[in-house]
Amino acid sequence: MGKIHLMDEPLSNKIAAGEVVERPTSVVKELVENAIDAGSRTVEVLLEEAGLSSIQIIDDGAGMGSEDALLSFSRHATSKIENEHDLFRIRTLGFRGEALASIASVSKVTLQTSDGVSGNYVQLEGGRLIEHRAHALRQGTDIKIDQLFFNTPARLKYMKTLQTELGHTIDLMNRIALSYPSIAFKLVHDGKTILQTSGSGEIRRVLADIYGVAIAKKMIPFEGESQDYKISGYTSLPEITRANKNYISLFVNGRWVKHYTIATTVHRAYHTFLPLERQPIAVLNIEGDPYLTDVNVHPAKQQIRLSKEKELLELIYNTIRQAVSSAVRAPVIEEPKPKKPPFAPSKQLDFWKTAAAVNEQKMEVQPTPKPALPVEEQKFAEIEEAETFPEPVVAQEEYSSGHQGIEESPQFPELEVVGQIHGTYIVAQSSDGFYLIDQHAAQERIKYEYFREKVGQADAMERQSLLLPLTFHYSRDEALRLVENLASLSEIGVFLELFGDSSFIVREHPTWFPKGFEQEIIEELIEQVLNGSRADVKKLREEAAIMMSCKRSIKANHHLQKQDMERLLLDLKAAEQPFTCPHGRPVIIHFRTYDVEKMFKRVMN
């Protein structure tokens, strides 16, 4: 007798469940996606003990007839695709036909569904049919999952705390709500409503429901289109940041996906606008022919492969970069809002602390809605009262000491220098308040734009010969890598000549290299090449401009004369982007007259 045999269906379903049903969030994802595919306008998710005890999904979609209600729990049973051709043009969220069979194999399932003609009640336990009968029900589906992993107790050992599991589900529902703003979603945990959206179709309303009105006001809309892709969404002003990329939500044809390269491109569009190690909040919707997207990569359907990815990344970068550049302005310091009294210790507080996508905002005090409007309408009204984003910044054409050929940014205010604080910050005033300017960050921005232009111009490579050449010594393997990248280094002004087996000399350098820092700059640029697998000329030029601007800028605790401060502000006004330094830190902060008067109680409203 042979050693190979066929597994029975219950066993194969349990194995498949290991890939599809990882935690309660996986169950919610599969069932909510089914509800969306069924054309639902409202979807309600009810959880008990973060879903480990009970998960119930109620929708008003198409529902199922008697035959489909039973067949839906069979493995590889699906209504989404019929042949191989459909696999390459998937327009639904589900298509594999594995989810319900996998979920039913590790839980107790109760299904009540109606297609408007007949109602059906189906009960299963561990994948085995317990009962099937007719049942009166409104059109739609009500499916309840009890005692998840009851027959695979080893899986329960790997579950995190209830707070953590709930946090994953909150994060999931937030993203699904952002992807489908025209569907009304409700998430309830142990009788408490955690998320509720109106289904109005307005993404900004959903942003307000998730992150709060204050954040929604500071989200910038964007949209762009290429021959194959269309993108749209919202992204935050540079003053709104988070510590990781989890707040960048990506959707491809309505499907929430995880794509490292796209998320990195969104962050790269904020280059010089964000502080180091900070990330924006963004919602990016990508639409394109399903033929260009392969979603059949993993059973969880969150990993995808894209055709013409380079074209898409370029579209995303240019569109978001333009939107952010046009909207960035000096941060406004407002009177701090009173905080809520501390909560009494409770499990509910722990839930909010661990909810991945909402915990930083739900603890904030929300503005009191006006009595004349319902709460949801008041939220949206407050969003639309946000300040109009300013016109795009005019790009700098030429840098010179007299600023000839430069159009000044229309955003930059007319400032009058008042003085200096601690030899570090310049105080200036205008008709609408006063401003603090970080003198080092301001000159860093000015010098950065100057060096960025110089380092990218072939005709700007005027060289200065050195009386005594600079010598650099490296190991043999490093020397080999440098020899391979001599051309790239020369494009940014580092002219190395091999001197012996593993030494190099520099006989000349561009005249615009910061005086006194020539050797240090050359060493750091060489180090960048050695640390990378290959030289990226564009990146090297950018890093060179940032480094040289930092070296040449005035430092803190350096006292300036008034005419020097005035000259610095004039140069800053002529900059292409005067509000952030090359490292993304703010250059200028605005204190409005009205807010100052409120702090001093000169106005009381």
Coordinates of C-alpha atoms in Angstrom, one line a residue, residues 141-456:
T141 CA -27.1 38.5 5.5
D142 CA -26.6 38.1 9.2
I143 CA -23.6 35.8 10.0
K144 CA -22.4 35.0 13.5
I145 CA -19.1 33.3 14.4
D146 CA -18.9 31.9 17.9
Q147 CA -16.0 30.4 19.8
L148 CA -13.3 31.0 17.2
F149 CA -10.6 28.3 17.3
F150 CA -12.7 26.1 19.7
N151 CA -11.4 22.9 18.1
T152 CA -7.8 24.2 17.5
P153 CA -6.9 25.3 21.0
A154 CA -3.2 25.6 20.1
R155 CA -4.1 28.6 18.0
L156 CA -5.5 30.4 21.0
K157 CA -2.2 30.3 22.7
Y158 CA -0.8 32.6 20.0
M159 CA -3.5 35.2 20.4
K160 CA -2.4 38.5 21.9
T161 CA -4.3 40.4 24.6
L162 CA -7.9 41.3 23.9
Q163 CA -6.8 45.0 23.6
T164 CA -4.3 44.1 20.9
E165 CA -6.7 42.0 19.0
L166 CA -9.3 44.7 19.1
G167 CA -6.7 47.2 18.0
H168 CA -6.1 45.2 14.8
T169 CA -9.8 45.1 14.0
I170 CA -10.3 48.8 14.6
D171 CA -7.4 49.5 12.3
L172 CA -8.9 47.2 9.6
M173 CA -12.4 48.9 9.9
N174 CA -10.8 52.3 9.7
R175 CA -9.1 51.5 6.4
I176 CA -12.2 49.8 4.9
A177 CA -14.3 52.8 5.8
L178 CA -11.7 55.1 4.1
S179 CA -11.8 52.9 1.0
Y180 CA -15.7 52.8 0.8
P181 CA -17.0 56.1 2.2
S182 CA -20.3 55.6 0.5
I183 CA -21.0 52.6 2.8
A184 CA -22.2 53.2 6.4
F185 CA -20.0 51.1 8.7
K186 CA -20.6 50.5 12.4
L187 CA -18.2 48.7 14.8
V188 CA -19.5 47.8 18.2
H189 CA -17.4 46.0 20.9
D190 CA -19.1 44.6 24.0
G191 CA -22.0 47.0 23.5
K192 CA -19.9 50.1 23.0
T193 CA -19.8 51.8 19.6
I194 CA -16.2 52.4 18.5
L195 CA -16.6 53.5 14.9
Q196 CA -19.6 54.8 13.0
T197 CA -19.6 56.4 9.6
S198 CA -22.5 58.0 7.7
G199 CA -22.0 56.5 4.3
S200 CA -22.2 60.0 2.7
G201 CA -19.5 59.3 0.2
E202 CA -17.2 62.1 1.6
I203 CA -13.8 60.8 2.6
R204 CA -13.2 63.9 4.8
R205 CA -16.2 62.9 6.9
V206 CA -14.6 59.5 7.4
L207 CA -11.3 61.1 8.2
A208 CA -13.1 63.2 10.9
D209 CA -14.8 60.1 12.3
I210 CA -11.4 58.3 12.6
Y211 CA -8.8 61.0 13.4
G212 CA -11.0 63.8 14.6
V213 CA -12.0 67.1 13.0
A214 CA -8.7 68.9 13.8
I215 CA -6.8 66.4 11.7
A216 CA -9.4 66.3 8.9
K217 CA -9.0 70.1 8.6
K218 CA -5.3 69.6 7.9
M219 CA -5.6 67.0 5.2
I220 CA -4.7 68.1 1.6
P221 CA -6.7 66.7 -1.3
F222 CA -4.8 65.5 -4.4
E223 CA -5.5 63.8 -7.7
G224 CA -3.5 62.8 -10.7
E225 CA -3.8 60.7 -13.8
S226 CA -1.5 58.9 -16.3
Q227 CA -2.2 56.8 -19.3
D228 CA -2.8 53.7 -17.2
Y229 CA -3.5 54.8 -13.6
K230 CA -5.6 57.4 -11.8
I231 CA -4.8 58.4 -8.2
S232 CA -6.7 60.5 -5.7
G233 CA -6.9 60.9 -1.9
Y234 CA -5.8 63.1 1.0
T235 CA -2.5 63.6 2.7
S236 CA -1.6 65.6 5.8
L237 CA 0.1 68.9 6.1
P238 CA 3.8 68.5 7.1
E239 CA 3.0 69.6 10.7
I240 CA 0.9 66.5 11.2
T241 CA 3.2 63.5 11.4
R242 CA 3.3 60.0 12.9
A243 CA 6.2 57.7 13.9
N244 CA 5.7 55.0 11.3
K245 CA 4.1 54.2 7.9
N246 CA 1.0 52.5 9.4
Y247 CA -1.0 55.7 8.8
I248 CA -0.4 55.6 5.1
S249 CA -3.4 53.7 3.7
L250 CA -3.1 52.3 0.2
F251 CA -6.1 51.1 -1.9
V252 CA -5.9 49.6 -5.3
N253 CA -9.2 49.3 -7.1
G254 CA -10.9 49.5 -3.7
R255 CA -8.7 46.9 -2.0
W256 CA -6.6 47.7 1.0
V257 CA -3.1 46.5 0.3
K258 CA 0.4 46.7 1.8
H259 CA 3.0 47.9 -0.6
Y260 CA 6.4 49.0 0.8
T261 CA 7.6 50.7 -2.4
I262 CA 4.4 52.8 -2.8
A263 CA 4.4 53.8 0.9
T264 CA 8.1 54.8 0.6
T265 CA 7.3 56.9 -2.4
V266 CA 4.5 58.8 -0.5
H267 CA 7.1 59.5 2.2
R268 CA 9.7 60.5 -0.3
A269 CA 7.3 63.1 -1.7
Y270 CA 7.7 65.0 1.6
H271 CA 11.4 65.2 1.2
T272 CA 12.7 68.3 3.2
F273 CA 9.2 68.9 4.5
L274 CA 9.2 66.3 7.3
P275 CA 11.6 65.8 10.3
L276 CA 13.7 62.7 10.3
E277 CA 12.0 59.4 11.1
R278 CA 8.5 61.0 10.8
Q279 CA 5.7 59.9 8.5
P280 CA 2.6 61.6 7.1
I281 CA -1.0 60.5 7.4
A282 CA -2.2 59.7 3.9
V283 CA -5.1 58.0 2.1
L284 CA -4.1 57.0 -1.5
N285 CA -6.7 55.5 -3.9
I286 CA -5.2 53.9 -7.1
E287 CA -7.5 53.0 -10.0
G288 CA -6.4 51.1 -13.0
D289 CA -7.2 48.2 -15.3
P290 CA -7.4 45.0 -13.1
Y291 CA -5.3 43.3 -15.8
L292 CA -2.3 45.4 -14.5
T293 CA -2.7 44.1 -10.9
D294 CA -2.0 40.6 -9.7
V295 CA -3.8 40.1 -6.3
N296 CA -3.5 36.3 -6.3
V297 CA -0.2 36.4 -4.4
H298 CA -1.2 35.3 -0.9
P299 CA -4.5 34.0 0.6
A300 CA -4.8 37.2 2.7
K301 CA -5.0 39.2 -0.6
Q302 CA -3.0 42.1 0.9
Q303 CA 0.1 41.7 -1.2
I304 CA -0.1 42.6 -4.9
R305 CA 2.1 42.9 -7.9
L306 CA 1.7 45.8 -10.3
S307 CA 2.6 46.2 -13.9
K308 CA 4.1 49.5 -15.0
E309 CA 5.0 50.1 -11.4
K310 CA 7.7 52.7 -12.3
E311 CA 5.1 54.8 -14.1
L312 CA 2.8 54.6 -11.1
L313 CA 5.4 55.6 -8.6
E314 CA 6.4 58.6 -10.7
L315 CA 2.7 59.7 -10.8
I316 CA 2.3 59.3 -7.1
Y317 CA 5.5 61.2 -6.3
N318 CA 4.8 64.2 -8.6
T319 CA 1.1 64.5 -7.6
I320 CA 1.7 64.4 -3.8
R321 CA 4.8 66.5 -4.0
Q322 CA 2.9 69.2 -5.9
A323 CA 0.0 69.1 -3.5
V324 CA 2.2 69.4 -0.4
S325 CA 4.5 72.1 -1.9
S326 CA 1.4 74.2 -2.7
A327 CA -0.2 73.9 0.7
V328 CA 2.8 74.1 3.1
R329 CA 2.9 77.2 5.3
A330 CA 4.2 78.5 8.6
P331 CA 2.7 76.5 11.5
V332 CA 0.3 78.7 13.6
I333 CA 0.5 78.7 17.3
E334 CA -2.9 78.8 18.9
E335 CA -4.2 79.0 22.4
P336 CA -4.1 75.4 23.9
K337 CA -7.5 73.7 24.3
P338 CA -8.4 72.5 27.7
K339 CA -8.0 68.7 28.2
K340 CA -10.6 66.3 29.5
P341 CA -10.3 65.1 33.1
P342 CA -8.3 61.9 33.3
F343 CA -10.3 58.7 32.8
A344 CA -10.8 56.3 35.7
P345 CA -8.8 53.1 35.1
S346 CA -10.8 50.7 33.0
K347 CA -10.5 48.1 30.3
Q348 CA -11.9 50.6 27.8
L349 CA -9.0 52.9 28.3
D350 CA -6.6 50.0 27.5
F351 CA -8.5 49.3 24.3
W352 CA -8.0 52.9 23.1
K353 CA -4.3 52.8 24.0
T354 CA -3.7 49.8 21.7
A355 CA -6.0 50.7 18.7
A356 CA -3.3 51.1 16.0
A357 CA -5.0 53.7 13.9
V358 CA -7.1 55.8 16.3
N359 CA -5.4 55.8 19.7
E360 CA -3.6 59.1 19.1
Q361 CA -6.8 60.9 18.3
K362 CA -9.7 59.5 20.3
M363 CA -8.4 60.8 23.6
E364 CA -8.6 64.4 22.3
V365 CA -11.4 66.7 23.2
Q366 CA -13.7 67.2 20.2
P367 CA -15.3 70.6 19.5
T368 CA -18.9 70.8 20.9
P369 CA -21.4 70.6 18.0
K370 CA -23.8 73.4 17.4
P371 CA -27.3 72.5 18.5
A372 CA -28.8 73.5 15.2
L373 CA -27.1 70.6 13.4
P374 CA -26.9 66.8 14.0
V375 CA -23.5 65.6 15.2
E376 CA -22.5 64.2 11.8
E377 CA -23.5 67.3 9.9
Q378 CA -21.7 69.5 12.5
K379 CA -18.4 67.5 11.9
F380 CA -18.5 68.1 8.2
A381 CA -19.5 71.8 8.6
E382 CA -16.4 72.3 10.8
I383 CA -14.2 70.6 8.2
E384 CA -15.5 72.9 5.4
E385 CA -14.8 76.0 7.7
A386 CA -11.1 75.1 7.5
E387 CA -8.8 77.7 6.0
T388 CA -8.5 77.7 2.2
F389 CA -5.2 76.2 1.1
P390 CA -2.9 78.9 -0.5
E391 CA -1.9 79.0 -4.1
P392 CA 1.0 77.0 -5.3
V393 CA 4.5 78.2 -4.6
V394 CA 6.3 79.6 -7.7
A395 CA 9.4 77.6 -8.4
Q396 CA 12.8 79.4 -8.1
E397 CA 14.4 80.0 -11.5
E398 CA 17.8 81.4 -10.6
Y399 CA 19.7 82.1 -7.5
S400 CA 21.9 85.2 -7.2
S401 CA 22.8 87.7 -4.5
G402 CA 20.5 90.2 -5.9
H403 CA 17.6 87.7 -6.4
Q404 CA 17.2 88.7 -10.1
G405 CA 14.9 86.4 -12.1
I406 CA 13.2 85.1 -8.9
E407 CA 9.5 85.3 -8.2
E408 CA 8.9 85.5 -4.5
S409 CA 6.6 83.0 -2.9
P410 CA 3.1 84.5 -2.5
Q411 CA 2.7 82.7 0.8
F412 CA 5.6 84.4 2.6
P413 CA 4.4 87.3 4.8
E414 CA 5.9 90.9 4.8
L415 CA 8.0 90.9 7.9
E416 CA 9.7 93.6 9.9
V417 CA 12.6 92.5 12.1
V418 CA 12.1 93.3 15.8
G419 CA 15.1 91.5 17.4
Q420 CA 16.8 88.3 18.3
I421 CA 16.3 85.8 21.2
H422 CA 19.3 83.8 22.7
G423 CA 21.3 84.4 19.6
T424 CA 19.2 81.7 17.9
Y425 CA 15.7 83.0 16.9
I426 CA 14.8 86.1 15.0
V427 CA 11.6 87.9 16.1
A428 CA 9.7 89.6 13.3
Q429 CA 6.2 91.2 13.1
S430 CA 3.6 91.7 10.5
S431 CA 0.0 93.0 10.3
D432 CA -1.4 89.7 11.5
G433 CA 0.9 88.8 14.4
F434 CA 4.5 88.0 15.1
Y435 CA 6.9 85.3 13.9
L436 CA 9.8 83.4 15.3
I437 CA 12.4 82.3 12.7
D438 CA 15.1 79.7 13.4
Q439 CA 18.1 81.5 11.9
H440 CA 20.1 78.3 11.3
A441 CA 17.2 76.5 9.7
A442 CA 16.4 79.6 7.5
Q443 CA 19.9 79.8 6.2
E444 CA 20.1 76.0 5.7
R445 CA 17.1 76.3 3.4
I446 CA 18.6 79.2 1.5
K447 CA 22.0 77.4 1.1
Y448 CA 20.4 74.1 0.3
E449 CA 18.5 75.5 -2.7
Y450 CA 21.7 77.2 -3.9
F451 CA 23.9 74.1 -3.6
R452 CA 21.2 71.9 -5.0
E453 CA 21.2 74.0 -8.2
K454 CA 25.0 74.2 -8.4
V455 CA 25.6 70.5 -7.8
G456 CA 23.2 69.6 -10.7

